[in-house]
Coordinates of C-alpha atoms in Angstrom, one line a residue:
M1 CA 21.3 9.3 32.3
N2 CA 19.1 12.5 30.8
R3 CA 15.1 12.9 31.7
L4 CA 13.7 10.7 28.7
N5 CA 16.1 7.6 29.9
Q6 CA 14.8 8.0 33.3
A7 CA 11.3 8.3 32.1
S8 CA 12.0 4.8 30.0
A9 CA 13.5 3.2 33.1
A10 CA 10.5 4.2 35.7
V11 CA 8.0 2.9 33.0
D12 CA 10.6 -0.6 32.0
R13 CA 9.9 -0.8 36.0
A14 CA 6.3 -0.8 36.2
C15 CA 5.9 -3.1 33.1
L16 CA 7.9 -5.9 34.6
L17 CA 6.1 -5.0 37.6
V18 CA 2.9 -5.3 36.0
A19 CA 4.1 -8.6 33.7
K20 CA 5.4 -10.2 36.1
L21 CA 2.0 -9.7 38.7
A22 CA 0.2 -10.6 35.2
L23 CA 2.2 -14.1 34.6
G24 CA 1.6 -14.9 38.3
G25 CA -2.3 -13.9 37.9
M26 CA -2.4 -16.3 34.6
F27 CA -1.0 -19.0 36.6
L28 CA -2.9 -18.7 39.7
T29 CA -5.8 -19.1 37.3
V30 CA -4.8 -21.9 35.9
L31 CA -4.3 -24.0 38.9
L32 CA -8.2 -22.7 40.1
Q33 CA -9.0 -23.6 36.7
I34 CA -8.1 -27.3 36.8
W35 CA -8.9 -28.0 41.1
A36 CA -12.2 -26.6 39.9
R37 CA -12.1 -29.2 36.8
Y38 CA -10.8 -32.2 38.6
G39 CA -11.5 -31.5 42.7
F40 CA -15.3 -30.3 41.5
D41 CA -15.9 -31.8 38.7
Y42 CA -17.4 -28.2 38.0
P43 CA -15.0 -25.5 36.3
F44 CA -15.7 -21.9 36.4
S45 CA -16.6 -20.2 33.0
W46 CA -14.5 -17.3 33.4
T47 CA -10.9 -18.5 34.5
E48 CA -9.8 -19.7 31.2
E49 CA -10.7 -16.1 29.5
L50 CA -9.4 -14.1 32.1
A51 CA -5.9 -16.9 31.9
R52 CA -6.3 -15.6 28.3
Y53 CA -6.2 -11.7 28.6
L54 CA -3.1 -11.8 31.5
M55 CA -1.4 -13.7 29.1
V56 CA -1.7 -11.4 26.2
W57 CA -0.7 -8.8 29.0
A58 CA 2.4 -10.3 30.4
G59 CA 3.4 -11.3 26.6
L60 CA 3.3 -7.5 25.3
L61 CA 4.5 -6.1 28.4
G62 CA 7.4 -8.5 28.5
A63 CA 8.0 -7.2 25.0
T64 CA 8.6 -3.9 25.7
C65 CA 11.1 -5.0 28.5
A66 CA 13.1 -6.9 26.4
F67 CA 13.1 -4.1 24.2
R68 CA 14.7 -2.0 26.8
R69 CA 17.0 -4.7 27.3
R70 CA 18.3 -5.6 24.1
L71 CA 16.8 -9.1 24.6
D72 CA 14.2 -8.9 21.4
P73 CA 15.1 -10.7 18.5
T74 CA 17.7 -9.5 15.9
I75 CA 18.2 -9.9 12.4
T76 CA 22.4 -9.7 13.1
T77 CA 24.3 -7.9 15.4
L78 CA 27.6 -5.7 14.9
P79 CA 30.7 -6.9 16.3
A80 CA 31.9 -5.0 19.4
N81 CA 35.1 -3.1 17.7
A82 CA 32.8 -1.9 14.6
R83 CA 33.0 1.3 13.4
Q84 CA 30.9 4.3 14.6
W85 CA 29.3 4.6 11.3
Q86 CA 28.3 0.9 10.9
Q87 CA 27.0 1.7 14.4
R88 CA 24.7 4.8 13.1
I89 CA 23.6 2.6 9.9
G90 CA 23.2 -0.1 12.1
L91 CA 20.7 1.9 14.8
T92 CA 19.0 4.1 11.6
M93 CA 17.9 0.6 10.3
L94 CA 16.2 -0.6 13.9
F95 CA 15.1 2.6 14.4
L96 CA 13.4 2.4 10.7
T97 CA 12.4 -1.3 10.9
V98 CA 10.3 -0.4 14.7
V99 CA 8.7 3.0 13.6
I100 CA 7.8 1.3 10.5
F101 CA 6.1 -1.5 12.5
L102 CA 4.7 0.2 15.2
V103 CA 3.4 3.4 13.8
P104 CA 0.4 1.6 12.2
I105 CA -0.6 0.0 15.2
L106 CA -0.9 3.0 16.6
Y107 CA -2.5 4.4 13.9
H108 CA -5.2 1.5 13.5
S109 CA -5.5 1.4 17.3
F110 CA -7.1 4.9 17.2
F111 CA -8.4 5.8 13.5
G112 CA -9.5 3.8 11.0
P113 CA -9.8 4.3 7.1
G114 CA -10.3 8.6 6.9
L115 CA -9.3 9.3 10.1
N116 CA -12.7 7.8 11.4
V117 CA -12.3 7.0 15.4
E118 CA -15.4 4.8 15.4
R119 CA -13.4 2.8 13.3
G120 CA -10.6 2.1 15.0
F121 CA -9.8 -0.8 16.8
L122 CA -9.9 0.6 20.5
W123 CA -13.2 2.5 19.5
R124 CA -15.0 -1.1 17.8
S125 CA -13.5 -2.6 20.9
S126 CA -15.3 -0.2 23.3
N127 CA -18.7 -1.9 21.5
R128 CA -18.4 -5.6 22.7
I129 CA -18.2 -7.5 26.3
S130 CA -16.1 -10.4 26.7
P131 CA -18.6 -13.2 27.6
G132 CA -16.9 -14.5 30.8
L133 CA -15.8 -11.9 32.4
G134 CA -18.5 -8.8 31.3
L135 CA -15.4 -6.9 31.0
N136 CA -15.2 -3.7 28.6
M137 CA -12.9 -4.8 25.5
A138 CA -11.2 -2.3 24.5
L139 CA -9.3 -2.7 28.3
V140 CA -8.2 -5.8 27.6
G141 CA -7.0 -4.2 23.5
S142 CA -5.6 -1.2 25.3
I143 CA -2.4 -3.4 26.3
V144 CA -1.8 -3.1 21.9
P145 CA -1.1 0.7 21.6
L146 CA 0.1 0.5 24.8
S147 CA 2.8 -1.7 24.0
A148 CA 3.3 0.3 20.7
A149 CA 4.2 3.7 22.2
I150 CA 6.0 2.4 25.4
I151 CA 8.6 0.5 22.8
L152 CA 9.1 4.5 21.0
L153 CA 9.6 5.6 24.2
H154 CA 12.1 3.8 24.5
L155 CA 14.1 3.4 21.5
M156 CA 13.6 7.6 22.1
A157 CA 15.5 7.0 24.8
R158 CA 17.8 4.9 23.0
I159 CA 18.6 7.0 20.2
L160 CA 19.5 10.1 22.3
A161 CA 21.3 8.6 24.7
R162 CA 23.9 8.2 21.2
D163 CA 24.0 4.4 22.7
N164 CA 25.2 2.6 18.9
R165 CA 25.1 -0.9 20.3
L166 CA 21.9 -2.7 19.0

């Protein structure tokens, strides 16, 4: 196993752990919200917002784990006995599709029009504070470029491992 594949596996383990913690936190937060609303007739103002942010983090980190495990949605699959050139074409199409989708996400996370950093998604988010928790929205939104970069890492590890399976 090459170093990139080892790094991909280590990042995957960390993502899975954080996704599990986020799902557990979301569950407990919603449970607390229900208990406060119907038990005390006094719902907390911050629980819905926290559950929503945890859901976003869990979902995007879970997507990175699904991609590494090849559990992501596919349009078509190649049979196991497909010729090597067919597998290479399929892997090339996967590579191009993922790169075409994720590179603009990464670009616009950091840069706006004309390579203006101040018009990028994270910079604009850093000027906003969440109403219920008082969190900087760049912290919440940072999962978008982070998950895109992690999926690209998994893609590179898959290609360099010469694993032609889709």
